[in-house]
Short mmCIF file of C-alpha atoms and ligand atoms in Angstrom, two decimals:
data_model
loop_
_atom_site.label_atom_id
_atom_site.label_comp_id
_atom_site.label_asym_id
_atom_site.label_seq_id
_atom_site.Cartn_x
_atom_site.Cartn_y
_atom_site.Cartn_z
CA MET A 195 0.11 0.02 0.10
CA SER A 196 1.48 3.37 -1.14
CA ASP A 197 1.83 6.37 1.69
CA CYS A 198 -1.26 7.69 0.51
CA LYS A 199 -4.21 7.02 -1.77
CA ASN A 200 -3.14 6.85 -5.41
CA GLY A 201 -4.95 6.72 -8.80
CA ALA A 202 -5.37 3.06 -9.11
CA GLU A 203 -7.15 2.90 -5.84
CA HIS A 204 -9.61 5.52 -7.05
CA LEU A 205 -10.20 3.67 -10.32
CA LYS A 206 -10.92 0.50 -8.37
CA SER A 207 -13.35 2.35 -6.03
CA LEU A 208 -15.38 3.56 -9.26
CA LYS A 209 -16.25 -0.11 -10.12
CA ASP A 210 -19.14 -0.11 -7.74
CA GLY A 211 -22.01 -0.85 -9.86
CA ARG A 212 -23.45 2.76 -9.96
CA THR A 213 -26.32 3.60 -11.93
CA VAL A 214 -25.40 6.10 -14.25
CA TYR A 215 -27.47 6.76 -17.70
CA LEU A 216 -26.29 8.45 -20.77
CA ASP A 217 -28.01 8.62 -24.36
CA GLY A 218 -31.17 6.27 -23.15
CA GLU A 219 -28.82 3.69 -21.89
CA LEU A 220 -27.20 2.38 -18.45
CA VAL A 221 -23.37 3.03 -18.69
CA GLY A 222 -22.09 0.15 -16.75
CA ASP A 223 -18.27 0.59 -15.67
CA VAL A 224 -17.70 4.41 -16.07
CA THR A 225 -14.00 3.62 -15.68
CA GLU A 226 -14.18 1.85 -19.24
CA HIS A 227 -17.12 3.91 -20.88
CA LYS A 228 -16.01 5.99 -24.03
CA ALA A 229 -17.99 8.95 -22.73
CA PHE A 230 -16.05 9.14 -19.29
CA ARG A 231 -12.90 7.05 -19.02
CA ASN A 232 -10.47 9.86 -20.03
CA SER A 233 -11.93 12.40 -17.45
CA VAL A 234 -12.15 9.53 -14.69
CA ARG A 235 -8.30 8.87 -15.39
CA SER A 236 -7.66 12.70 -15.11
CA ALA A 237 -9.33 12.34 -11.56
CA ALA A 238 -7.35 9.41 -10.67
CA ALA A 239 -4.18 11.26 -11.98
CA LEU A 240 -4.80 13.68 -9.07
CA TYR A 241 -4.43 10.86 -6.70
CA ASP A 242 -0.95 9.64 -8.40
CA PHE A 243 0.37 13.12 -8.29
CA GLN A 244 -0.15 13.34 -4.60
CA ALA A 245 1.44 9.98 -4.15
CA ARG A 246 4.59 10.93 -5.78
CA PRO A 247 7.34 10.80 -3.48
CA GLU A 248 8.60 14.29 -4.31
CA ASN A 249 5.04 15.35 -3.92
CA ILE A 250 3.86 13.88 -0.67
CA GLU A 251 4.96 16.76 1.71
CA LEU A 252 3.51 19.34 -0.65
CA MET A 253 0.23 17.55 -1.29
CA THR A 254 -0.60 15.56 1.81
CA PHE A 255 -0.67 15.54 5.55
CA GLN A 256 -1.26 12.78 8.24
CA PRO A 257 -4.65 13.54 10.21
CA ASN A 258 -4.83 12.68 13.97
CA GLY A 259 -5.46 8.73 14.59
CA SER A 260 -4.84 7.83 10.99
CA ASN A 261 -1.68 5.66 9.76
CA ARG A 262 -1.92 7.08 6.19
CA ARG A 263 -1.38 10.40 4.75
CA VAL A 264 -4.43 12.24 2.74
CA ASN A 265 -4.76 15.28 0.81
CA ARG A 266 -4.26 18.50 2.45
CA ALA A 267 -7.59 19.51 1.39
CA TRP A 268 -8.88 17.94 4.62
CA GLN A 269 -6.71 19.86 6.80
CA MET A 270 -8.31 22.18 8.92
CA PRO A 271 -5.78 24.97 8.98
CA LYS A 272 -4.99 26.64 12.60
CA SER A 273 -3.13 29.57 11.24
CA TYR A 274 -2.40 31.80 8.08
CA GLU A 275 0.93 29.76 7.47
CA GLU A 276 -1.12 26.45 7.30
CA MET A 277 -3.72 27.87 5.14
CA VAL A 278 -1.20 29.28 2.66
CA LYS A 279 0.44 25.55 2.59
CA ARG A 280 -2.91 24.09 2.14
CA ARG A 281 -3.96 26.46 -0.65
CA LYS A 282 -0.71 25.60 -2.58
CA ALA A 283 -1.49 22.20 -2.58
CA LEU A 284 -4.97 22.87 -4.06
CA GLN A 285 -3.28 24.96 -6.61
CA ALA A 286 -1.08 22.38 -7.61
CA TRP A 287 -3.85 20.01 -8.02
CA ALA A 288 -5.97 22.64 -10.19
CA ALA A 289 -2.90 23.16 -12.40
CA LEU A 290 -3.06 19.54 -13.42
CA SER A 291 -6.14 20.39 -15.54
CA CYS A 292 -5.70 24.18 -16.15
CA GLY A 293 -8.26 24.78 -13.49
CA PHE A 294 -11.12 23.06 -15.69
CA MET A 295 -11.98 20.42 -13.25
CA GLY A 296 -14.17 22.51 -11.16
CA ARG A 297 -15.41 19.94 -8.41
CA SER A 298 -12.20 18.15 -8.05
CA PRO A 299 -12.08 16.34 -4.67
CA ASP A 300 -10.58 19.40 -2.80
CA HIS A 301 -14.02 21.25 -3.35
CA LEU A 302 -16.07 19.03 -1.19
CA ALA A 303 -13.23 18.40 1.27
CA SER A 304 -13.06 22.13 1.76
CA SER A 305 -17.16 22.16 2.46
CA LEU A 306 -16.87 19.47 4.94
CA VAL A 307 -13.71 21.10 6.47
CA GLY A 308 -15.85 24.55 6.92
CA GLN A 309 -18.91 22.63 8.21
CA ARG A 310 -16.69 20.77 10.72
CA MET A 311 -15.72 23.81 12.34
CA GLY A 312 -19.42 24.54 13.30
CA LEU A 313 -20.39 21.33 14.77
CA ASN A 314 -22.66 23.00 17.15
CA VAL A 315 -25.00 23.80 14.14
CA PHE A 316 -25.49 20.08 14.09
CA ARG A 317 -25.86 19.82 17.67
CA LYS A 318 -28.85 22.17 17.76
CA ASN A 319 -30.77 19.41 15.50
CA GLY A 320 -29.66 16.72 17.93
CA GLU A 321 -26.53 15.19 19.37
CA ALA A 322 -27.08 11.88 17.22
CA ARG A 323 -26.86 14.15 14.04
CA ALA A 324 -23.69 16.02 15.18
CA LYS A 325 -22.14 12.69 15.87
CA ALA A 326 -23.18 11.29 12.64
CA PHE A 327 -21.45 14.38 10.85
CA ALA A 328 -18.37 14.26 12.85
CA ASP A 329 -18.08 10.54 12.39
CA TYR A 330 -18.36 11.12 8.48
CA PHE A 331 -16.08 13.65 8.36
CA ASP A 332 -13.39 11.38 10.34
CA TYR A 333 -14.34 8.78 7.72
CA ALA A 334 -14.28 10.68 4.49
CA THR A 335 -10.92 12.32 5.58
CA LYS A 336 -9.25 9.25 6.54
CA ASN A 337 -10.27 7.78 3.35
CA ASP A 338 -9.47 10.36 1.16
CA LEU A 339 -12.91 10.20 -0.48
CA PHE A 340 -13.81 12.00 -3.65
CA LEU A 341 -17.21 13.63 -2.87
CA THR A 342 -19.55 15.59 -5.02
CA TYR A 343 -22.68 17.52 -3.72
CA VAL A 344 -26.23 18.05 -4.86
CA ILE A 345 -27.33 21.13 -2.74
CA ILE A 346 -29.74 23.00 -5.32
CA ASN A 347 -33.12 21.75 -6.54
CA PRO A 348 -34.38 21.37 -9.97
CA GLN A 349 -35.94 24.80 -11.40
CA ALA A 350 -38.99 23.47 -11.91
CA GLU A 351 -41.57 26.43 -11.27
CA ARG A 352 -39.28 29.01 -10.04
CA GLY A 353 -41.77 31.37 -8.95
CA LYS A 354 -43.21 28.85 -6.28
CA ASP A 355 -41.78 27.75 -3.06
CA TRP A 356 -39.85 24.57 -2.88
CA GLY A 357 -42.68 22.80 -1.11
CA GLU A 358 -45.26 23.68 -3.55
CA GLN A 359 -43.64 21.96 -6.63
CA LYS A 360 -44.86 19.05 -7.96
CA GLU A 361 -45.00 15.76 -6.01
CA ASP A 362 -41.55 13.73 -6.25
CA LEU A 363 -39.91 16.56 -8.01
CA VAL A 364 -37.96 17.99 -5.26
CA ALA A 365 -35.75 15.45 -3.24
CA ARG A 366 -37.65 14.92 0.17
CA VAL A 367 -38.35 12.52 3.08
CA VAL A 368 -41.20 9.97 2.15
CA ASP A 369 -40.84 7.55 4.85
CA GLU A 370 -38.91 6.75 8.18
CA ASP A 371 -38.23 3.49 10.30
CA SER A 372 -35.76 2.26 12.90
CA THR A 373 -32.95 1.81 10.34
CA GLY A 374 -33.30 5.46 8.57
CA ILE A 375 -35.25 7.51 6.24
CA THR A 376 -36.34 7.08 2.60
CA VAL A 377 -35.85 9.99 0.08
CA ARG A 378 -37.44 10.43 -3.38
CA GLY A 379 -37.21 13.20 -5.86
CA ALA A 380 -34.52 15.15 -7.53
CA LYS A 381 -31.52 17.41 -7.05
CA MET A 382 -29.82 19.42 -9.79
CA LEU A 383 -26.53 18.72 -11.46
CA GLY A 384 -24.12 16.74 -9.27
CA THR A 385 -20.77 17.89 -11.08
CA SER A 386 -18.26 15.22 -11.05
CA SER A 387 -20.64 12.42 -9.71
CA ILE A 388 -19.64 9.91 -12.44
CA MET A 389 -16.05 10.12 -10.91
CA ALA A 390 -16.85 10.68 -7.26
CA ASN A 391 -17.04 7.86 -4.36
CA GLU A 392 -20.06 9.49 -2.49
CA VAL A 393 -22.53 12.21 -2.77
CA PHE A 394 -23.31 14.84 -0.27
CA VAL A 395 -26.90 15.90 -0.01
CA ALA A 396 -28.02 19.42 1.50
CA ASN A 397 -30.18 22.32 0.79
CA LEU A 398 -28.31 25.60 0.18
CA GLN A 399 -31.56 27.35 -1.12
CA PRO A 400 -33.55 28.73 1.67
CA LEU A 401 -36.42 26.57 2.99
CA LYS A 402 -39.31 27.85 5.43
CA PRO A 403 -41.43 26.36 8.02
CA GLY A 404 -43.98 23.75 6.72
CA GLU A 405 -40.79 22.59 4.32
CA GLU A 406 -39.60 19.87 6.93
CA ASP A 407 -39.84 17.02 4.31
CA LEU A 408 -37.33 18.52 2.20
CA ALA A 409 -35.02 19.70 5.14
CA PHE A 410 -32.37 17.06 5.58
CA SER A 411 -28.83 16.39 4.93
CA CYS A 412 -26.89 13.22 4.41
CA ALA A 413 -24.19 11.46 2.32
CA LEU A 414 -24.40 8.43 0.33
CA PRO A 415 -22.04 6.26 -1.48
CA MET A 416 -22.70 6.66 -5.47
CA ASN A 417 -23.98 3.00 -5.62
CA ALA A 418 -26.71 3.27 -3.12
CA LYS A 419 -29.63 1.62 -4.31
CA GLY A 420 -32.09 3.47 -6.25
CA LEU A 421 -29.76 6.63 -6.82
CA ARG A 422 -30.08 7.39 -10.48
CA VAL A 423 -27.58 9.50 -12.14
CA LEU A 424 -28.90 10.98 -15.34
CA SER A 425 -25.87 12.44 -17.19
CA ARG A 426 -25.87 15.45 -19.50
CA LYS A 427 -24.21 15.08 -23.17
CA SER A 428 -20.56 14.02 -22.83
CA TYR A 429 -18.33 16.20 -24.47
CA GLU A 430 -15.32 13.54 -23.97
CA ALA A 431 -17.67 11.26 -26.07
CA HIS A 432 -18.03 13.97 -28.89
CA ALA A 433 -14.24 14.88 -28.74
CA VAL A 434 -12.30 14.25 -32.12
CA SER A 435 -9.01 13.33 -30.65
CA ILE A 436 -6.65 14.62 -28.06
CA TYR A 437 -4.97 16.92 -30.65
CA ASP A 438 -8.31 18.28 -31.78
CA ASN A 439 -9.83 18.82 -28.13
CA PRO A 440 -7.03 18.55 -25.79
CA ILE A 441 -9.13 19.68 -22.76
CA SER A 442 -12.66 18.42 -23.43
CA SER A 443 -11.24 15.16 -23.99
CA ARG A 444 -9.79 14.71 -20.80
CA PHE A 445 -11.29 17.01 -18.10
CA ASP A 446 -15.12 16.78 -18.82
CA GLU A 447 -15.99 16.43 -15.24
CA ASN A 448 -19.69 15.77 -16.33
CA ASP A 449 -22.75 17.18 -14.72
CA ALA A 450 -25.68 14.95 -14.04
CA LEU A 451 -29.21 15.05 -12.48
CA MET A 452 -29.70 12.96 -9.49
CA TYR A 453 -32.94 11.32 -8.97
CA PHE A 454 -33.47 9.50 -5.75
CA ASP A 455 -35.64 6.55 -6.60
CA ASP A 456 -36.83 5.61 -3.01
CA VAL A 457 -33.33 5.66 -1.62
CA LYS A 458 -32.67 4.42 1.97
CA VAL A 459 -30.39 6.72 4.13
CA PRO A 460 -29.41 4.90 7.54
CA TRP A 461 -29.35 7.16 10.65
CA GLU A 462 -25.71 7.31 10.89
CA ARG A 463 -25.52 8.99 7.47
CA LEU A 464 -28.25 11.59 8.47
CA PHE A 465 -26.62 14.88 9.52
CA LEU A 466 -29.93 17.10 9.58
CA TYR A 467 -33.35 16.18 9.75
CA ARG A 468 -36.65 18.11 9.54
CA ASP A 469 -35.22 21.55 10.27
CA PRO A 470 -35.35 24.16 7.60
CA ASP A 471 -33.10 26.51 9.34
CA ALA A 472 -30.55 24.21 10.30
CA CYS A 473 -30.24 23.50 6.45
CA ARG A 474 -29.13 27.35 6.00
CA ALA A 475 -27.05 27.07 9.20
CA GLN A 476 -25.34 24.23 7.79
CA PHE A 477 -23.54 26.40 5.36
CA HIS A 478 -23.90 30.09 6.74
CA ASP A 479 -23.37 29.58 10.57
CA THR A 480 -20.44 27.14 9.98
CA GLN A 481 -17.57 28.06 7.66
CA GLY A 482 -18.70 25.67 4.91
CA HIS A 483 -19.87 28.10 2.45
CA ASN A 484 -16.83 30.25 3.17
CA PHE A 485 -14.33 27.34 2.68
CA GLN A 486 -16.22 25.74 -0.38
CA ASN A 487 -16.08 28.90 -2.34
CA TYR A 488 -12.43 29.97 -1.03
CA GLN A 489 -11.58 26.64 -2.57
CA SER A 490 -13.39 27.70 -6.14
CA GLN A 491 -11.31 30.98 -5.84
CA ILE A 492 -8.22 29.06 -5.67
CA ARG A 493 -8.93 26.75 -8.53
CA LEU A 494 -10.42 29.64 -10.58
CA SER A 495 -6.85 31.87 -9.94
CA VAL A 496 -5.21 28.81 -12.00
CA LYS A 497 -7.94 28.85 -14.60
CA LEU A 498 -7.64 32.62 -15.11
CA THR A 499 -3.67 32.41 -15.45
CA PHE A 500 -3.89 29.72 -18.22
CA LEU A 501 -6.45 32.17 -20.05
CA ALA A 502 -4.03 34.72 -19.73
CA GLY A 503 -1.34 32.34 -21.28
CA LEU A 504 -3.96 31.62 -24.12
CA ALA A 505 -4.39 35.35 -24.68
CA ARG A 506 -0.88 35.92 -24.76
CA ARG A 507 0.04 33.20 -27.15
CA LEU A 508 -2.81 33.76 -29.30
CA THR A 509 -1.38 37.28 -30.08
CA GLU A 510 1.90 35.85 -30.74
CA ALA A 511 0.25 33.22 -33.17
CA ILE A 512 -1.28 36.13 -35.28
CA GLY A 513 1.78 38.41 -34.76
CA THR A 514 -0.54 41.33 -32.88
CA THR A 515 1.40 41.35 -29.63
CA ARG A 516 3.32 44.61 -30.09
CA MET A 517 0.30 46.69 -31.54
CA PRO A 518 -0.35 49.41 -29.03
CA GLN A 519 -4.18 48.62 -28.75
CA VAL A 520 -3.57 45.02 -28.49
CA ALA A 521 -0.90 45.45 -25.95
CA GLU A 522 -3.30 47.67 -23.86
CA GLN A 523 -5.77 44.64 -24.02
CA LEU A 524 -3.10 42.47 -22.71
CA GLY A 525 -2.19 44.76 -20.00
CA MET A 526 -5.97 45.01 -18.78
CA PHE A 527 -6.25 41.27 -19.24
CA ALA A 528 -3.12 40.76 -16.76
CA ALA A 529 -4.56 43.54 -14.37
CA GLN A 530 -7.59 41.76 -13.92
CA VAL A 531 -6.17 38.18 -13.47
CA GLY A 532 -3.64 39.63 -11.10
CA GLY A 533 -6.50 41.52 -9.16
CA VAL A 534 -8.27 37.90 -8.73
CA ASN A 535 -4.79 36.69 -7.32
CA ALA A 536 -4.60 39.67 -5.10
CA MET A 537 -7.86 39.07 -3.71
CA LEU A 538 -7.12 35.43 -3.16
CA SER A 539 -4.18 36.63 -1.02
CA GLY A 540 -6.23 39.11 0.54
CA MET A 541 -8.96 36.85 1.86
CA GLU A 542 -6.17 34.77 3.30
CA ALA A 543 -4.05 37.28 4.88
CA SER A 544 -7.04 39.39 6.43
CA GLY A 545 -8.84 36.09 7.62
CA SER A 546 -9.60 35.45 11.23
CA GLN A 547 -9.74 33.15 13.92
CA PHE A 548 -12.69 30.96 14.17
CA ASP A 549 -12.05 28.94 17.40
CA GLU A 550 -8.78 27.16 16.99
CA TRP A 551 -9.00 27.74 13.15
CA TRP A 552 -7.89 30.19 10.74
CA VAL A 553 -10.69 30.97 8.20
CA PRO A 554 -10.74 33.36 5.09
CA ASN A 555 -12.16 36.69 5.19
CA LYS A 556 -15.83 36.09 4.38
CA HIS A 557 -16.46 39.42 2.62
CA PHE A 558 -13.41 39.35 0.38
CA MET A 559 -14.43 35.73 -0.44
CA TYR A 560 -17.92 37.10 -1.81
CA SER A 561 -16.26 40.06 -3.25
CA ALA A 562 -14.13 37.77 -5.47
CA GLN A 563 -17.12 35.59 -6.31
CA VAL A 564 -19.26 38.32 -7.33
CA LEU A 565 -16.62 40.01 -9.52
CA THR A 566 -15.34 36.65 -10.94
CA GLN A 567 -18.65 35.60 -12.11
CA GLU A 568 -19.02 38.59 -14.33
CA LEU A 569 -15.29 38.58 -15.06
CA TYR A 570 -15.05 35.06 -16.60
CA PRO A 571 -17.38 35.61 -19.57
CA ARG A 572 -15.71 39.03 -20.22
CA LEU A 573 -12.16 37.57 -20.20
CA VAL A 574 -13.40 34.75 -22.84
CA GLN A 575 -15.07 37.66 -24.92
CA THR A 576 -11.75 39.39 -24.83
CA ILE A 577 -9.75 36.33 -26.12
CA ARG A 578 -12.46 36.05 -28.82
CA ASP A 579 -12.02 39.73 -29.75
CA LEU A 580 -8.19 39.24 -29.99
CA ALA A 581 -8.39 36.13 -32.02
CA GLY A 582 -10.61 37.19 -35.11
CA GLY A 583 -10.88 34.31 -37.30
CA ALA A 584 -7.86 32.51 -36.15
CA LEU A 585 -9.96 30.36 -34.03
CA ILE A 586 -12.02 29.19 -37.03
CA MET A 587 -9.75 28.95 -39.91
CA LEU A 588 -8.34 25.57 -38.63
CA PRO A 589 -7.95 21.90 -40.18
CA SER A 590 -10.96 20.00 -40.03
CA SER A 591 -9.09 17.48 -37.75
CA ALA A 592 -5.66 16.21 -37.23
CA LEU A 593 -6.22 13.75 -40.11
CA ASP A 594 -5.99 16.39 -42.57
CA PHE A 595 -2.20 16.67 -41.74
CA GLY A 596 -2.04 13.07 -42.94
CA ASN A 597 -2.84 14.18 -46.38
CA PRO A 598 0.32 15.64 -48.16
CA LEU A 599 -1.58 17.83 -50.19
CA LEU A 600 -3.59 19.35 -47.50
CA LYS A 601 -0.31 19.38 -45.42
CA ALA A 602 1.58 21.58 -47.97
CA ILE A 603 -1.58 24.00 -48.04
CA ILE A 604 -1.83 24.00 -44.19
CA ASP A 605 1.88 24.69 -43.98
CA LYS A 606 1.60 27.78 -46.17
CA THR A 607 -1.59 29.08 -44.77
CA GLN A 608 -0.95 28.58 -41.13
CA HIS A 609 2.31 30.67 -41.38
CA ALA A 610 3.21 32.60 -38.22
CA ALA A 611 6.41 34.37 -37.33
CA ALA A 612 6.45 33.21 -33.64
CA MET A 613 5.17 29.47 -34.18
CA GLU A 614 5.72 26.59 -36.64
CA PRO A 615 2.27 26.07 -38.47
CA GLU A 616 1.47 22.57 -36.85
CA HIS A 617 2.17 23.89 -33.45
CA LYS A 618 0.20 27.05 -34.30
CA VAL A 619 -2.64 24.62 -35.22
CA LYS A 620 -2.34 22.70 -32.12
CA PHE A 621 -2.45 25.75 -29.89
CA LEU A 622 -5.35 27.23 -31.62
CA LYS A 623 -7.40 24.12 -31.45
CA ALA A 624 -6.82 24.15 -27.70
CA ALA A 625 -7.70 27.68 -27.43
CA TRP A 626 -10.90 26.95 -29.11
CA ASP A 627 -11.59 23.86 -27.25
CA ALA A 628 -11.08 26.09 -23.96
CA ILE A 629 -13.45 28.78 -24.90
CA GLY A 630 -15.42 28.33 -27.90
CA SER A 631 -16.46 24.76 -27.89
CA GLU A 632 -19.57 23.22 -26.39
CA PHE A 633 -17.43 22.36 -23.33
CA GLY A 634 -15.88 25.84 -23.58
CA SER A 635 -19.49 27.43 -23.55
CA ARG A 636 -20.24 24.92 -20.41
CA HIS A 637 -17.61 26.54 -18.71
CA VAL A 638 -18.79 30.17 -19.08
CA GLN A 639 -22.24 28.83 -17.50
CA TYR A 640 -20.25 27.24 -14.97
CA GLU A 641 -18.32 30.13 -13.75
CA MET A 642 -21.44 32.32 -14.04
CA PHE A 643 -23.65 29.76 -11.84
CA TYR A 644 -21.78 27.30 -9.74
CA ALA A 645 -22.07 29.46 -6.62
CA GLY A 646 -25.57 30.63 -7.56
CA ALA A 647 -27.33 33.21 -9.59
CA ARG A 648 -25.94 37.13 -9.38
CA PHE A 649 -28.70 38.03 -7.18
CA VAL A 650 -27.68 35.34 -4.79
CA THR A 651 -24.01 36.04 -4.67
CA CYS A 652 -24.78 39.98 -4.54
CA GLY A 653 -26.94 39.18 -1.48
CA HIS A 654 -23.89 37.42 0.32
CA SER A 655 -21.77 40.48 -0.45
CA MET A 656 -24.57 42.93 0.82
CA ARG A 657 -24.97 40.87 3.96
CA THR A 658 -21.22 40.56 4.95
CA TYR A 659 -20.16 43.86 4.04
CA ASP A 660 -18.95 46.16 6.78
CA TRP A 661 -21.59 49.06 6.02
CA GLN A 662 -21.35 50.31 9.42
CA HIS A 663 -17.70 51.16 8.78
CA ALA A 664 -18.66 52.57 5.47
CA THR A 665 -21.53 54.57 6.44
CA GLY A 666 -19.47 55.90 9.70
CA LEU A 667 -17.05 57.62 7.11
CA VAL A 668 -20.04 59.42 5.42
CA GLU A 669 -21.57 60.38 8.89
CA GLY A 670 -18.26 61.57 9.98
CA LEU A 671 -17.87 64.06 7.03
CA LEU A 672 -21.23 64.95 7.51
CA ALA A 673 -20.24 65.83 11.33
CA SER A 674 -17.46 67.90 10.45
CA TYR A 675 -19.79 70.84 9.40
CA ASP A 676 -23.40 71.97 10.05
CA LEU A 677 -26.14 74.29 8.73
CA GLN A 678 -26.01 76.79 11.66
CA GLN A 679 -22.00 77.28 11.12
CA VAL A 680 -22.81 78.00 7.45
CA LEU A 681 -25.73 80.34 8.19
CA LYS A 682 -23.60 82.26 10.70
CA HIS A 683 -20.97 82.75 8.23
CA VAL A 684 -23.24 84.01 5.28
CA GLN A 685 -24.93 86.32 7.95
CA ARG A 686 -21.79 88.03 8.89
C1 FAD B 211 -22.37 23.71 -15.08
C2 FAD B 211 -22.88 23.88 -13.74
C3 FAD B 211 -22.50 23.07 -12.50
C4 FAD B 211 -23.21 22.71 -11.54
N1 FAD B 211 -22.69 21.66 -10.47
C5 FAD B 211 -23.65 21.87 -9.25
C6 FAD B 211 -22.98 20.84 -8.49
O1 FAD B 211 -22.04 20.16 -8.56
N2 FAD B 211 -23.99 20.79 -7.49
C7 FAD B 211 -25.09 21.49 -7.27
O2 FAD B 211 -25.77 21.31 -6.17
N3 FAD B 211 -25.50 22.45 -8.14
C8 FAD B 211 -24.65 22.48 -9.34
N4 FAD B 211 -25.00 23.58 -10.10
C9 FAD B 211 -26.25 24.22 -9.84
C10 FAD B 211 -25.88 25.74 -9.49
O3 FAD B 211 -25.68 25.87 -8.20
C11 FAD B 211 -27.21 26.61 -9.80
O4 FAD B 211 -27.22 26.49 -11.05
C12 FAD B 211 -27.21 28.00 -9.43
O5 FAD B 211 -27.22 27.78 -7.75
C13 FAD B 211 -28.17 28.84 -9.92
O6 FAD B 211 -29.50 28.24 -9.48
P1 FAD B 211 -30.38 27.98 -10.76
O7 FAD B 211 -29.81 26.88 -11.70
O8 FAD B 211 -31.65 27.46 -9.97
O9 FAD B 211 -30.82 29.36 -11.25
P2 FAD B 211 -31.91 30.36 -10.74
O10 FAD B 211 -31.75 30.78 -9.36
O11 FAD B 211 -32.96 30.05 -11.26
O12 FAD B 211 -31.48 31.60 -11.56
C14 FAD B 211 -31.55 31.71 -12.88
C15 FAD B 211 -31.86 33.01 -13.17
O13 FAD B 211 -33.47 33.35 -13.19
C16 FAD B 211 -33.55 34.68 -12.34
N5 FAD B 211 -34.13 34.40 -11.03
C17 FAD B 211 -34.53 33.24 -10.54
N6 FAD B 211 -35.17 33.58 -9.25
C18 FAD B 211 -34.85 34.68 -9.12
C19 FAD B 211 -35.37 35.57 -8.10
N7 FAD B 211 -35.82 35.07 -6.72
N8 FAD B 211 -34.91 37.06 -8.03
C20 FAD B 211 -34.50 37.58 -9.33
N9 FAD B 211 -34.13 36.74 -10.31
C21 FAD B 211 -34.23 35.45 -10.28
C22 FAD B 211 -32.20 35.33 -12.72
O14 FAD B 211 -32.28 35.87 -13.98
C23 FAD B 211 -31.13 34.15 -12.63
O15 FAD B 211 -30.03 34.48 -13.09
C24 FAD B 211 -24.22 23.75 -11.38
C25 FAD B 211 -24.70 24.43 -12.35
C26 FAD B 211 -23.98 24.73 -13.48
C27 FAD B 211 -24.39 25.51 -14.48
#
């Protein structure tokens, strides 16, 4: 057994008989299916990376009471220094997919780390529920599990409350006995569920009194009886080759609707039960929401750096880098990416002590979230603007290079001062895969919505900003003069 979990172990753990559907059929083994196998291997590669002797210290730590090291994502940082060390491990993982795997295992680990810091929230719902959560955290940590989550309901009739939706649409409790509860209905978009070990179920959207049947939180193995995973279209399956689609052919982490077809949840896997307010508190009164979105910003900082690299190479490919207007656009691009990195450093450095742990500055995290969900589509737009037709005037596929007549024409027409024609085509195909393909388009949607629609993220920002300090400055100014003074002055 290696010092920590490796890729082979992860692949083996996914051969568990889970029920995944694609194109009308049951998928079978996700590690072998042509729609998923490369992405699943990219997930396994994360564990191989951490298990390499030269990376063990960077990537892993030994939890108390464990005889094996696990990824640093499970570490609850006790100081700023530990937080930075942890972040470097997360950035190293994100770099392996250039930030395109949004729900890599460190996302849920971060959420649970933050939730574990607020165990009292679970205690309010009962000592047994708090014990179930603490035990699960321990189990998931020691086994270095890859978890996904479903915490959002299908949109259905958005103008109605969740409890008013059609029966069996939103996942809810339909039965209870001495062994546990039974859940029926759906949650939307479990990203990475095809490559995760377990799914964490909760409610991020507010519930109200009367919606107790919906108000639960639990974790289930992906092969739980009755758990049906309805995959969206696989971009990996439609990738032409690694040369044509170097990103979507390997990093399509997948998104899937989860349908709970009378799934049994044992009591020891039930963390909250029949308590609408506790479902809110699980994320917002603990550090769960803070840590999961802090992880997202860590991952995004890598992805935006990759986009900056794309933008720069693009201008080199078509020879525009030194044009003053293009240089200005690149400078603006770099400033925005630099700003995101600065916000990341800021939320760590201006974090605070929460009990014995160091936690990110919540408002800075929400600021970054609001700004980056708008920034990502803008940066993609800038790359398109810099590119012109270069992203489209490309050979139909790598096979064109195999035809000597076509290769000769490609070599002439893809001329560039800074790149050989073959390299230029290779680069431009990667750029299109990242920003223009169906996969690239899904990423725009992801960055705009993974943390909630804008009215939701702005709401978090509104609630966590120090308005008192801001309005205090305004009132301070107003207090430095008054009407009577002015009137006296005028009368004199
Ligand atoms: C690629 C992708 C991956 C995802 N992965 C996951 C995952 O792994 N796990 C998971 O649980 N969820 C996941 N999600 C779901 C994600 O969290 C939600 O999409 C997000 O929270 C927004 O909720 P919604 O889709 O219901 O949109 P809505 O909240 O319905 O918002 C859509 C739009 O409707 C309008 N609108 C709706 N309600 C209001 C209102 N009250 N006031 C004003 N305007 C309103 C706004 O224009 C808004 O932009 C994923 C989503 C995407 C796109």
